[in-house]
PDB file of C-alpha atoms in Angstrom:
ATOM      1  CA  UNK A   1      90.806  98.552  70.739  1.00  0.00           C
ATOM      2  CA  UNK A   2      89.362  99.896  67.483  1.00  0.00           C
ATOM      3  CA  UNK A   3      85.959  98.440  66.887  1.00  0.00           C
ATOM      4  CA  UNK A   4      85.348  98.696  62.820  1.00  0.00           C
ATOM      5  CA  UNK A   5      81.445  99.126  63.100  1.00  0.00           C
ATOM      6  CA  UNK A   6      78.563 100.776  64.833  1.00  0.00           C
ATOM      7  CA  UNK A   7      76.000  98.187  64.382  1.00  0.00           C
ATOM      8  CA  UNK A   8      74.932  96.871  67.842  1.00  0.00           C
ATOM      9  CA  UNK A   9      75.602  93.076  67.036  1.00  0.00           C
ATOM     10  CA  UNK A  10      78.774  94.018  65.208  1.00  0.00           C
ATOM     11  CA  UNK A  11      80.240  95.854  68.124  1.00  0.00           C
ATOM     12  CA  UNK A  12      79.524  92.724  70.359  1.00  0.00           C
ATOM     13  CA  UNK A  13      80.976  90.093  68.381  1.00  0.00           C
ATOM     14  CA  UNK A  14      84.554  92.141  67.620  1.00  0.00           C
ATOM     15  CA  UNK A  15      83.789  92.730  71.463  1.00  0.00           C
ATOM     16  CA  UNK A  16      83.733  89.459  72.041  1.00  0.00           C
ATOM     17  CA  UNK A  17      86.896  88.587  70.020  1.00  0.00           C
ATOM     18  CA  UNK A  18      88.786  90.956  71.803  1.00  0.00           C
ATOM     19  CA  UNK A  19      88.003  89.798  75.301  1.00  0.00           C
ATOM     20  CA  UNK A  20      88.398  86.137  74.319  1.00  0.00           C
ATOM     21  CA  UNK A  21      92.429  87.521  72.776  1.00  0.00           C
ATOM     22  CA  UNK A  22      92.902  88.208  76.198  1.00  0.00           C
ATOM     23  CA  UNK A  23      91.324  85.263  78.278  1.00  0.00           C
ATOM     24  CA  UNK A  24      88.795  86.870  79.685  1.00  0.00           C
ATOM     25  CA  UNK A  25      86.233  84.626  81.578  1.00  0.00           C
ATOM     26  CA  UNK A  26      82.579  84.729  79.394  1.00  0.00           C
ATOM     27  CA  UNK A  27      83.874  86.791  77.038  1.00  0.00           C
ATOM     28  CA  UNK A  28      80.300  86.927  75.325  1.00  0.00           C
ATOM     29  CA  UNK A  29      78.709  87.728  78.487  1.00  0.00           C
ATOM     30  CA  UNK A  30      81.104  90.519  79.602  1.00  0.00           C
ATOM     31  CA  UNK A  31      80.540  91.986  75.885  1.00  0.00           C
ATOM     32  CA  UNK A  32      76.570  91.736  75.779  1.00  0.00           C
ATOM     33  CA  UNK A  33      76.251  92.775  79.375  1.00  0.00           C
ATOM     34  CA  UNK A  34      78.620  96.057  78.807  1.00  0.00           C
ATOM     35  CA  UNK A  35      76.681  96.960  75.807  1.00  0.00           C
ATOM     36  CA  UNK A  36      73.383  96.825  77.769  1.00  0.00           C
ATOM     37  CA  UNK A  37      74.918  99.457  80.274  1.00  0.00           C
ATOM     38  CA  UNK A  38      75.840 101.677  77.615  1.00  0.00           C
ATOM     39  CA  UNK A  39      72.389 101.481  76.360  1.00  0.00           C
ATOM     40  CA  UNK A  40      70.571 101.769  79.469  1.00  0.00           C
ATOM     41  CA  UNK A  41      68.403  98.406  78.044  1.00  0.00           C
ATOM     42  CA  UNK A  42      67.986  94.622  79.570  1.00  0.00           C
ATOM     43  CA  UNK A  43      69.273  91.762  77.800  1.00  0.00           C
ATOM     44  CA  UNK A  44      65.831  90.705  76.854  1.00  0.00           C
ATOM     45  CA  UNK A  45      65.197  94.052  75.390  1.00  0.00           C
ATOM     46  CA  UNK A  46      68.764  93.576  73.564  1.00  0.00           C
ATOM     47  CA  UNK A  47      67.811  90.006  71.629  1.00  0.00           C
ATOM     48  CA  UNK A  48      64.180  91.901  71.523  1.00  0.00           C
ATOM     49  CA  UNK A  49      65.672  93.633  68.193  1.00  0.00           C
ATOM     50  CA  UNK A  50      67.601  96.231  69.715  1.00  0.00           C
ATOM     51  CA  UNK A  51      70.637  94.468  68.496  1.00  0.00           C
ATOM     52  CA  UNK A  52      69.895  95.847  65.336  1.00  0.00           C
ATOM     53  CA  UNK A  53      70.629  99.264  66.352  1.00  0.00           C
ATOM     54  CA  UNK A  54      73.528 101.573  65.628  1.00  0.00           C
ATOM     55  CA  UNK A  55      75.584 103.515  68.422  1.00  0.00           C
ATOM     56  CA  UNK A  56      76.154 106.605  68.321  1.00  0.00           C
ATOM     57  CA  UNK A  57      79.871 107.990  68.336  1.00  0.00           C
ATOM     58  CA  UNK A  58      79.245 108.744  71.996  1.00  0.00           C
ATOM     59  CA  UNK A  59      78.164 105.289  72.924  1.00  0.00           C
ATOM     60  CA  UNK A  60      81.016 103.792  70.666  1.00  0.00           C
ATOM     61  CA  UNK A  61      83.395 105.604  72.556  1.00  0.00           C
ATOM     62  CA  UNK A  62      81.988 105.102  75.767  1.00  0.00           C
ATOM     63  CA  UNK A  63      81.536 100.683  75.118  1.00  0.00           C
ATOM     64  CA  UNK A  64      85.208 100.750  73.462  1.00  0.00           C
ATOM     65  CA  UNK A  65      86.289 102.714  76.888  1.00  0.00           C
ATOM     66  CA  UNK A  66      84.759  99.772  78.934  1.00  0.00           C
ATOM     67  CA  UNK A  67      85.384  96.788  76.915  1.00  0.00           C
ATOM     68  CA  UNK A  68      89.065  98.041  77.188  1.00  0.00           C
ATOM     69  CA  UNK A  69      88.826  98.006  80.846  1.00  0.00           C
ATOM     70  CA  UNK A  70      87.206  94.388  80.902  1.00  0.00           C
ATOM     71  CA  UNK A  71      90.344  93.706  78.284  1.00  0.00           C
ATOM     72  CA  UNK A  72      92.479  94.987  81.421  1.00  0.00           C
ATOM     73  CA  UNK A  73      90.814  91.955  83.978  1.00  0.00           C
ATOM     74  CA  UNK A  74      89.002  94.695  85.857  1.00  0.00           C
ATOM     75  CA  UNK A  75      86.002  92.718  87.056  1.00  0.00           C
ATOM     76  CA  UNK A  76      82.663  93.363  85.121  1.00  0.00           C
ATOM     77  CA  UNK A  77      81.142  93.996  88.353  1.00  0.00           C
ATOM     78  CA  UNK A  78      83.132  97.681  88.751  1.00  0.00           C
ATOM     79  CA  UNK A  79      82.313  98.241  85.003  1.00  0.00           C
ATOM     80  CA  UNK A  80      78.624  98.013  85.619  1.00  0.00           C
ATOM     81  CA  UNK A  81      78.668  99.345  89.299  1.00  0.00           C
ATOM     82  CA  UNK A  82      76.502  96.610  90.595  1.00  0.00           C
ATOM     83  CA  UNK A  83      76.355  92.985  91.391  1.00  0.00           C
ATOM     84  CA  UNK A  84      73.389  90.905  92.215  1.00  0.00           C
ATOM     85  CA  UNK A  85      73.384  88.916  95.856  1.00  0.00           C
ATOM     86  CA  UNK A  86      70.817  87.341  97.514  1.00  0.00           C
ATOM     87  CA  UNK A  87      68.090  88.612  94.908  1.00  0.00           C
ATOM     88  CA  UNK A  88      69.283  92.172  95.721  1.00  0.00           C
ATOM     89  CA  UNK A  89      70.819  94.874  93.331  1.00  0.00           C
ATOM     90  CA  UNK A  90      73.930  95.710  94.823  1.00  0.00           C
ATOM     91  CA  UNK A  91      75.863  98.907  94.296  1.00  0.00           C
ATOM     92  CA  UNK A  92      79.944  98.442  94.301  1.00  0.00           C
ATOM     93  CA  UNK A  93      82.955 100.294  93.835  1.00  0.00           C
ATOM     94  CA  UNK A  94      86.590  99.361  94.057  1.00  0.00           C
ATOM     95  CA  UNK A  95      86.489 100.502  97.706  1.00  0.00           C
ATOM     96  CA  UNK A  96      84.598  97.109  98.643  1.00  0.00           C
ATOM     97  CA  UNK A  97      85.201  93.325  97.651  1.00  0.00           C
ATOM     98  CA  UNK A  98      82.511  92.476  94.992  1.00  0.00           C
ATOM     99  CA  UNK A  99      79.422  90.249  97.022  1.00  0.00           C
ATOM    100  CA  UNK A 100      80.923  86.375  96.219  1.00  0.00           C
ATOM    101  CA  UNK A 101      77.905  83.959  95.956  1.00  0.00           C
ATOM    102  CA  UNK A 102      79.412  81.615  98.960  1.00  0.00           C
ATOM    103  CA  UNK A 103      78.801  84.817 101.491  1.00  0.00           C
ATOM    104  CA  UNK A 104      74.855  83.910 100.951  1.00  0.00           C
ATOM    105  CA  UNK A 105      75.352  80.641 102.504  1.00  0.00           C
ATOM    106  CA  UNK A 106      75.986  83.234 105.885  1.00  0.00           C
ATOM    107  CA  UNK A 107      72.817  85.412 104.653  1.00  0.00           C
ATOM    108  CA  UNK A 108      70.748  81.790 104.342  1.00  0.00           C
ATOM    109  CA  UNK A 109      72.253  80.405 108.049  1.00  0.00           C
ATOM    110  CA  UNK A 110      70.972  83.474 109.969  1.00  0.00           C
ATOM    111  CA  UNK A 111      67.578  83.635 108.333  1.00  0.00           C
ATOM    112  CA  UNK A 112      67.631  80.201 109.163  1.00  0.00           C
ATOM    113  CA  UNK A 113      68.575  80.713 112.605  1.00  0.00           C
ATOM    114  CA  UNK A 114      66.380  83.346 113.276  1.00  0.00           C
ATOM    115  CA  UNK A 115      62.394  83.529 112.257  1.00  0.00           C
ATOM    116  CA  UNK A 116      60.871  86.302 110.675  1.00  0.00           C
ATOM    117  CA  UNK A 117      58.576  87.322 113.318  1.00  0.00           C
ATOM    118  CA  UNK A 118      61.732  87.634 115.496  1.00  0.00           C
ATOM    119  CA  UNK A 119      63.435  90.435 117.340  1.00  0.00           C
ATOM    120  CA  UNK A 120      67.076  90.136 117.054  1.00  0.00           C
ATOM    121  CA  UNK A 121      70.370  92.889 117.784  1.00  0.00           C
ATOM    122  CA  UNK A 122      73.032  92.085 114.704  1.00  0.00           C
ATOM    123  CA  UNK A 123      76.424  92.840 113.983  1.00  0.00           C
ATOM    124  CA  UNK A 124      78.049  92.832 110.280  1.00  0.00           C
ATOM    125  CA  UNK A 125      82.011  93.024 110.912  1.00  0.00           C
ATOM    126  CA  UNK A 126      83.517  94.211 107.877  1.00  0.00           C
ATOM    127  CA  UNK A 127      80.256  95.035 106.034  1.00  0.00           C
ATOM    128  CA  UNK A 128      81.952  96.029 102.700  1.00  0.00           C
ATOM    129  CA  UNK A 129      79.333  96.713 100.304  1.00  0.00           C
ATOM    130  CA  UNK A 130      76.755  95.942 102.876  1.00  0.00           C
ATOM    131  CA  UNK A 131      75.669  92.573 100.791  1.00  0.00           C
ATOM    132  CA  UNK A 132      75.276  90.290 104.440  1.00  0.00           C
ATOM    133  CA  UNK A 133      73.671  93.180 106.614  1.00  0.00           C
ATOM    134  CA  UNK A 134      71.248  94.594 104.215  1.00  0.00           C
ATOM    135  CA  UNK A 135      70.476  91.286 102.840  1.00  0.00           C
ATOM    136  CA  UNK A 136      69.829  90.156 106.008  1.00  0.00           C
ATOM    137  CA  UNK A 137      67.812  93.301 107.015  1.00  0.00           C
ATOM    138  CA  UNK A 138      65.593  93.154 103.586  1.00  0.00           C
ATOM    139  CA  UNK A 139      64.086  89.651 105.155  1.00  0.00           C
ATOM    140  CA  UNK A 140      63.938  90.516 108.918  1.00  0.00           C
ATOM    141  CA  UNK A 141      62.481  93.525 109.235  1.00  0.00           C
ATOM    142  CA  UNK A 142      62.427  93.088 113.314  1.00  0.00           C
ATOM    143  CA  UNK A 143      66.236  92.876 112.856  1.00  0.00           C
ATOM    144  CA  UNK A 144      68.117  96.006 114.658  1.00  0.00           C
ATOM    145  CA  UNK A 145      71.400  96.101 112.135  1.00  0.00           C
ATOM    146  CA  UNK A 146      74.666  97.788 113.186  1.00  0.00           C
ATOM    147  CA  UNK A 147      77.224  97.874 110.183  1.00  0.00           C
ATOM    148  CA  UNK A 148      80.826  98.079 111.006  1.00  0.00           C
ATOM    149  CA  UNK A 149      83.853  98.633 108.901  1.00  0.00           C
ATOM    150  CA  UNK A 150      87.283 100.181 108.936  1.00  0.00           C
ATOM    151  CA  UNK A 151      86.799 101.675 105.647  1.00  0.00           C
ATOM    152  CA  UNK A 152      84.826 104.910 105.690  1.00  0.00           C
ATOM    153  CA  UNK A 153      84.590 104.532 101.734  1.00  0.00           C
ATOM    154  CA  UNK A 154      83.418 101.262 102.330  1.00  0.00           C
ATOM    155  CA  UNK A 155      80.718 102.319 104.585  1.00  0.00           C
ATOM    156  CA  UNK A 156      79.204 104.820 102.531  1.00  0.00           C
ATOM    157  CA  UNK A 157      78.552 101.843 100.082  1.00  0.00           C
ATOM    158  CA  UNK A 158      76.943  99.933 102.690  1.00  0.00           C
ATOM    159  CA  UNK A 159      74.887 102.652 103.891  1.00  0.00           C
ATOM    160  CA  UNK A 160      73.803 104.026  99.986  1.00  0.00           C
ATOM    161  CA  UNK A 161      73.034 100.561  99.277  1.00  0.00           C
ATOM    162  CA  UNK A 162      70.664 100.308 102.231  1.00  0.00           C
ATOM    163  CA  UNK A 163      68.854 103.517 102.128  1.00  0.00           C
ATOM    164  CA  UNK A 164      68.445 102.409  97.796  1.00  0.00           C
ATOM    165  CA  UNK A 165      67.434  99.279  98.473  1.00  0.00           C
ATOM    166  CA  UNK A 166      64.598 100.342 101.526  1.00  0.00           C
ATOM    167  CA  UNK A 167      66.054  98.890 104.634  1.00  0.00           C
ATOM    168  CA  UNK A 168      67.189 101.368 107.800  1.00  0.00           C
ATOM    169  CA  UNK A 169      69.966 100.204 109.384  1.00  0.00           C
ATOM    170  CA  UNK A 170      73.298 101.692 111.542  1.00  0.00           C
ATOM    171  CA  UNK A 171      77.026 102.320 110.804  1.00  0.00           C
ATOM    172  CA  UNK A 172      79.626 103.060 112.742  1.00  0.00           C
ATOM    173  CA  UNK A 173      83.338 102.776 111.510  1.00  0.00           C
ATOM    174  CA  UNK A 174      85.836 100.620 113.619  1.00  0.00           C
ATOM    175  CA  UNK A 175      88.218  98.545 113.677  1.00  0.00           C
ATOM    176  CA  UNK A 176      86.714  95.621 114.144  1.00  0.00           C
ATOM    177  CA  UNK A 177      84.319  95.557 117.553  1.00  0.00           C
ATOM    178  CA  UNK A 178      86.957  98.014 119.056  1.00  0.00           C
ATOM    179  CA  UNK A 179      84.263 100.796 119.188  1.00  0.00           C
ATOM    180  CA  UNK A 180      81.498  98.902 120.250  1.00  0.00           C
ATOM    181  CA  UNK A 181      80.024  98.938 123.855  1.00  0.00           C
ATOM    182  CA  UNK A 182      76.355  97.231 123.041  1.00  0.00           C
ATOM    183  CA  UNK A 183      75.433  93.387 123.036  1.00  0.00           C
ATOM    184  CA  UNK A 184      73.626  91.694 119.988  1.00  0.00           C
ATOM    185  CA  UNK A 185      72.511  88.141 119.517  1.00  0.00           C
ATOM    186  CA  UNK A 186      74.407  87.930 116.285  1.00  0.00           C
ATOM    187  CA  UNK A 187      77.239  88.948 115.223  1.00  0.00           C
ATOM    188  CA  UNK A 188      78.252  87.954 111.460  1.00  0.00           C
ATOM    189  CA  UNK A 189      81.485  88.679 109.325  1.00  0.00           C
ATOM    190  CA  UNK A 190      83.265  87.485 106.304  1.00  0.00           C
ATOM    191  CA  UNK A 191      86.420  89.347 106.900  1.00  0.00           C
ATOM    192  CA  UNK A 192      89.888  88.963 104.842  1.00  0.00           C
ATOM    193  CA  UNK A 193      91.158  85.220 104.871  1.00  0.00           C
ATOM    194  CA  UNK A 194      93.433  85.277 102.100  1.00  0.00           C
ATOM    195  CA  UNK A 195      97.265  84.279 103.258  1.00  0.00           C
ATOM    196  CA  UNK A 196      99.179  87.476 101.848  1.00  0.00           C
ATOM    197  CA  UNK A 197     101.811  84.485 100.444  1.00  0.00           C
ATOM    198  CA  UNK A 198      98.547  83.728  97.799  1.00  0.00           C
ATOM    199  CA  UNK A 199      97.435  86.739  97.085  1.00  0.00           C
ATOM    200  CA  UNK A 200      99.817  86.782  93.877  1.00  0.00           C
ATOM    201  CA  UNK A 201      98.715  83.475  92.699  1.00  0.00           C
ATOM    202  CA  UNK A 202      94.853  84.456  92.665  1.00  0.00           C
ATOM    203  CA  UNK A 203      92.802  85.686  89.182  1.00  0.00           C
ATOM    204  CA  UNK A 204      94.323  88.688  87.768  1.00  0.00           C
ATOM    205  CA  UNK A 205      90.638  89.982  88.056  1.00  0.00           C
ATOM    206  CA  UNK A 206      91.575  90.292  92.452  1.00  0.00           C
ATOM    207  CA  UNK A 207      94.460  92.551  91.728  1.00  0.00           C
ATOM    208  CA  UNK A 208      91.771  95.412  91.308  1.00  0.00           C
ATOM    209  CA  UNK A 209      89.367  94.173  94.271  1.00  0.00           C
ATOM    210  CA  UNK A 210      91.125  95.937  97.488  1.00  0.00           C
ATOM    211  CA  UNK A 211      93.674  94.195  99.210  1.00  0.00           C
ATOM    212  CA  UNK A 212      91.998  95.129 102.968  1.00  0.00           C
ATOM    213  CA  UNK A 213      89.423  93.210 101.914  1.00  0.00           C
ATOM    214  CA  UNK A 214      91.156  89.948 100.712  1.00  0.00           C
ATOM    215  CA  UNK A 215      95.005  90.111 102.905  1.00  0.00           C
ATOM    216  CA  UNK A 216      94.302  87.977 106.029  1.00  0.00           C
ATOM    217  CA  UNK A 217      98.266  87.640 107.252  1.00  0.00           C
ATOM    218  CA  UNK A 218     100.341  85.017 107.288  1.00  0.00           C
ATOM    219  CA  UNK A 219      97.339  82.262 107.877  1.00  0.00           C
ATOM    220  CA  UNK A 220      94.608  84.116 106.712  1.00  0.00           C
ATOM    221  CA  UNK A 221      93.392  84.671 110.336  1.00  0.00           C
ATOM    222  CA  UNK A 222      95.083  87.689 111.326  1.00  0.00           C
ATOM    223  CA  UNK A 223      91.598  89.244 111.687  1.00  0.00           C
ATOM    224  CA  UNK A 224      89.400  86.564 112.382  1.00  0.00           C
ATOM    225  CA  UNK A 225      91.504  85.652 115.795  1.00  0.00           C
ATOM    226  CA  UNK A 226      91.394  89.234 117.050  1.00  0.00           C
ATOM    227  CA  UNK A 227      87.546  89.429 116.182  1.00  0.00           C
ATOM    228  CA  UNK A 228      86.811  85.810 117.961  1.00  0.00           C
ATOM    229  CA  UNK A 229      88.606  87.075 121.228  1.00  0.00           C
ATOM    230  CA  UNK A 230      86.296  90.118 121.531  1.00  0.00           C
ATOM    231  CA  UNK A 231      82.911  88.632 120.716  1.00  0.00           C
ATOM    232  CA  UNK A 232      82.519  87.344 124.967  1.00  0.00           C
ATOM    233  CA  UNK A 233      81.398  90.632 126.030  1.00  0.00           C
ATOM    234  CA  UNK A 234      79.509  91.486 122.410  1.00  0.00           C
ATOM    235  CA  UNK A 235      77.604  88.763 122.650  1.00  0.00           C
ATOM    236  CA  UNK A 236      74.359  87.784 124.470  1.00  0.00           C
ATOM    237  CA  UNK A 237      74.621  84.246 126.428  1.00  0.00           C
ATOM    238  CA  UNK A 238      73.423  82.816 123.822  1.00  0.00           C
ATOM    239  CA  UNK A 239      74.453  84.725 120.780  1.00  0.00           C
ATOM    240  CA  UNK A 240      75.352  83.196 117.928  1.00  0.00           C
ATOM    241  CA  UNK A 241      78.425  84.239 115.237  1.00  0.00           C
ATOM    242  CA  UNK A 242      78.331  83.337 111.796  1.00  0.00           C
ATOM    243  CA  UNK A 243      82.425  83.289 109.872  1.00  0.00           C
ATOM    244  CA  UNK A 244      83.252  82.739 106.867  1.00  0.00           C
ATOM    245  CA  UNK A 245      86.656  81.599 106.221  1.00  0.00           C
ATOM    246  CA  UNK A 246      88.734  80.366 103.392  1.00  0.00           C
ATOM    247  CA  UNK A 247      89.925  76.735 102.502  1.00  0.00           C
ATOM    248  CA  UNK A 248      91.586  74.646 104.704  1.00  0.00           C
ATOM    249  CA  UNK A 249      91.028  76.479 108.016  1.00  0.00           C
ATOM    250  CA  UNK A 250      88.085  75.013 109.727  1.00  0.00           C
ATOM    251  CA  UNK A 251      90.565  73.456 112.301  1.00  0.00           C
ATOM    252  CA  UNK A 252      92.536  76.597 113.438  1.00  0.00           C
ATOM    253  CA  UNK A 253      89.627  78.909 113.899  1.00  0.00           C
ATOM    254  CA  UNK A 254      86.973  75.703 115.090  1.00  0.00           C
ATOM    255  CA  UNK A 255      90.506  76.066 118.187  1.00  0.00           C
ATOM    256  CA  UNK A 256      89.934  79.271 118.744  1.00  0.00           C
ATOM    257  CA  UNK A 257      86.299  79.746 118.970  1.00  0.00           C
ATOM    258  CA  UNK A 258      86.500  76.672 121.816  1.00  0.00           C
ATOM    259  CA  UNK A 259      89.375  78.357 123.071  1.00  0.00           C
ATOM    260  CA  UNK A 260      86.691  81.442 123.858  1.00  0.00           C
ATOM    261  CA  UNK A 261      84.361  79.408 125.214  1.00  0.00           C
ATOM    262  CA  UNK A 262      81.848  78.661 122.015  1.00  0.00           C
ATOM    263  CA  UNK A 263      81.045  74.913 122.474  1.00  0.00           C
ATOM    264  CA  UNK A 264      78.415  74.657 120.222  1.00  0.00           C
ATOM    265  CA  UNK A 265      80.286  74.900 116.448  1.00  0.00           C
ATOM    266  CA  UNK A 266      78.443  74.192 113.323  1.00  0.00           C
ATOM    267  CA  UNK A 267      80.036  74.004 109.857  1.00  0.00           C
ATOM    268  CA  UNK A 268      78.691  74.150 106.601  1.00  0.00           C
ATOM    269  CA  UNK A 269      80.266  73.826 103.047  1.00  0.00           C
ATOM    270  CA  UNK A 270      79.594  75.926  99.744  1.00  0.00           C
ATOM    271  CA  UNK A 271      78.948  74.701  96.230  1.00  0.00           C
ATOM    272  CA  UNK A 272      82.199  73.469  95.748  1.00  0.00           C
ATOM    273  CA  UNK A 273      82.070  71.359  98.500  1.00  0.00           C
ATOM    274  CA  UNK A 274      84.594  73.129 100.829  1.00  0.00           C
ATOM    275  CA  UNK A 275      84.104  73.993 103.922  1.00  0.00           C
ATOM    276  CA  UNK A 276      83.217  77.592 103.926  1.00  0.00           C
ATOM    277  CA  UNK A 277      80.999  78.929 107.158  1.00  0.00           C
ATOM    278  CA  UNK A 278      81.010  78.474 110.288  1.00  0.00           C
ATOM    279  CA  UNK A 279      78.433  79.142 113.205  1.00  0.00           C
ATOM    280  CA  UNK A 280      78.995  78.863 116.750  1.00  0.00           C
ATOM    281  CA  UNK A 281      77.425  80.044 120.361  1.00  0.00           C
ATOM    282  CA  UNK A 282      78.357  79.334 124.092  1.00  0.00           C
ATOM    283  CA  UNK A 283      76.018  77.569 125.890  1.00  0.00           C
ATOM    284  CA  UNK A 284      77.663  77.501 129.518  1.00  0.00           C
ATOM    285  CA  UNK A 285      79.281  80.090 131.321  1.00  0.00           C
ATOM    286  CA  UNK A 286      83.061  80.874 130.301  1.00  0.00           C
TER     287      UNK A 286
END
């Protein structure tokens, strides 16, 4: 894409015109919100009069570069390398899944669970860009916070974002709790739940997310079982574990959790209305 102008507003609206050509979602939005990055400005400082304002042939360059990717479905959140959750300035790269608003309904449940004045061990399975554990860190400062993923790129996002946004926490890479001896009173994960047969049929904006991060098998559990068998031993008596899962499979992991002796299960549904977290904890001996 040739944009015809450097006028600020100019550049926006052809912007604009060119996302909306190729069905991108808020294609106004995506256009604005670029431009601010390239000028280092808010949007309130952007309607403010800076909208007025020529770019230079760098800046042209460098918003025509972007707006192209945008053009391409790569999700605005990789452009800008960061995404708000939970009130929080995230940090992400394509090495993590971008922080979904749903995953603060698991953020909410545990603060919920658990006071502010409280002690508490937790465990973020699959911390991606860190959005659950340092979320949940930020608001419990009593919290001891172990971060686990597979993905060493992953974990460096995790851990950057928590030493940027103030909160000291631990990683450790594993799969899953395979490397973990120590007991917690929480453990917490949104792992993959996507059934690999519906990966092709999701928003062309996923096909640049990472696929460990969305692939969950054949059911979408092929993680989420394995994790569920380990948690006896990696949990205290009464520890609690917070999933989320994807549509449709509140039954089949509900079975399994009773299956390893969690009688206590709680469900809770997102915006949408489908069900979306779950929450359970043993409370007799296995």
């Amino acid at each position: 894409m040739k944009l015809q102008s450097n006028h600020v507003a100019e550049c926006i609206r052809q912007a604009s015109l060119a996302l909306t050509e190729h069905h991108v979602e808020a294609p106004l939005r995506a256009a604005t919100l670029i431009m601010c990055h390239v000028l280092g400005i808010t949007q309130v400082q952007l309607l403010a009069g800076r909208d007025a304002d020529s770019l230079t042939e760098q800046a042209l360059q460098k918003y025509q570069k972007l707006i192209e990717r945008r053009k391409n479905h790569e999700p605005l959140a990789y452009i800008l390398g960061t995404k708000e959750f939970y009130g929080l300035d995230f940090e992400v790269s394509n090495h993590v899944l971008i922080p979904r608003p749903e995953t603060e309904l698991l953020v909410d449940w545990v603060l919920e669970t658990f006071g502010p004045d409280q002690s508490f061990r937790l465990c973020d399975v699959g911390c991606g860009s860190g959005a659950i554990v340092v979320s949940v860190a930020k608001h419990r400062s009593k919290a001891l916070c172990l971060a686990i993923d597979r993905s060493e790129k992953a974990l460096e996002v995790t851990m950057h974002n928590a030493q940027r946004l103030g909160v000291q926490i631990e990683g450790m890479q594993s799969n899953l709790l395979e490397g973990v001896s120590r007991v917690f009173e929480v453990v917490v994960s949104n792992l993959p739940y996507v059934p690999t047969s519906d990966l092709s049929t999701l928003a062309p904006e996923l096909a640049h997310e990472p696929v460990m991060a969305l692939d969950g098998g054949e059911d979408g559990l092929n993680l989420i079982r394995p994790l569920i068998a380990q948690l006896e031993p990696r949990l205290t008596q009464e520890g609690w574990v917070f999933l989320e899962y994807g549509q449709g499979q509140t039954g089949a992991i509900g079975k399994c959790l009773k299956e390893h002796g969690f009688d206590t299960v709680e469900v809770r549904k997102d915006a949408a209305g489908i069900e979306r977290v779950i929450r359970a904890k043993r409370t007799s001996v296995v």
